[in-house]
């Protein structure tokens, strides 16, 4: 989550670009989602006051929707991560993070904020995802709540973006199946370490089933990729590798060459596929073929 510096309760939009955070999150396999922290406090009323002052939900208000003739749909979810003993729900924070009963109670107390939203509720695919997170910080418990009830620190956040959808290229989803595929998370990390950008020319000299090239194309579908793999089609179907790209709506590799990347001739052939220029990035997980028992 990100928390923007506040001045008199108003977010300083110049401090950080939400668009930049969204782009960074979308290419990172180690991020589930990124959030804008709108408000925090021990009482729901504190969250309401801070949220209204921050103007973080102005695009959901009546004045904004009238101006644009469009009402954004929204959804709110409450998650609790505390391990405080709860006689009503002893598993809470362990086996689950949601309680419908507690969520309903929280929504009632957030009503002054929620009634300002003019769009409809959409539980499946809303324009605005709002999260109420409780108990995720150290020293976030107090016994000073009403009637002596234990209270957790509450954070109201708005989702900015989801992280990279690595599950769509998990080994079990692949058409080209090998014995030792590179895990999607590792493939994304390699591409990010190489700072893959739009329109980059990317070479994997030990391509295998092209997990690295898949990750590069998911980061930016404008990249031009080439793979070199010593294993023949008898051991690794390049047609199935191409199907892994097409079924995900990704641009096809410019070439999936059969050969030894240590051979200067095959490297020259790879360069010809990108017009004879240099590659912007060479990303690989060598050496492919040994654990696959290739001859």
PDB file of C-alpha atoms in Angstrom, residues 1 3 9 32 39 48 71 78 81 126 157 181 211 243 248 293:
ATOM      1  CA  UNK A   1       0.000   0.000   0.000  1.00  0.00           C
ATOM      2  CA  UNK A   3       0.291   6.516   1.675  1.00  0.00           C
ATOM      3  CA  UNK A   9      -6.115  16.474   5.061  1.00  0.00           C
ATOM      4  CA  UNK A  32      -0.732  -8.942  -5.296  1.00  0.00           C
ATOM      5  CA  UNK A  39      -7.472   7.170   5.998  1.00  0.00           C
ATOM      6  CA  UNK A  48     -15.128   8.959   7.326  1.00  0.00           C
ATOM      7  CA  UNK A  71     -21.447   7.045 -12.303  1.00  0.00           C
ATOM      8  CA  UNK A  78     -13.430  -5.631   5.028  1.00  0.00           C
ATOM      9  CA  UNK A  81      -5.660  -9.764  10.116  1.00  0.00           C
ATOM     10  CA  UNK A 126     -16.497  -2.572 -10.046  1.00  0.00           C
ATOM     11  CA  UNK A 157      -7.742   2.077   1.183  1.00  0.00           C
ATOM     12  CA  UNK A 181       9.668 -25.266 -16.556  1.00  0.00           C
ATOM     13  CA  UNK A 211       8.749 -18.813 -20.096  1.00  0.00           C
ATOM     14  CA  UNK A 243       0.156 -21.641 -29.051  1.00  0.00           C
ATOM     15  CA  UNK A 248      -2.975 -15.574 -24.198  1.00  0.00           C
ATOM     16  CA  UNK A 293      18.204 -35.337 -20.036  1.00  0.00           C
TER      17      UNK A 293
END
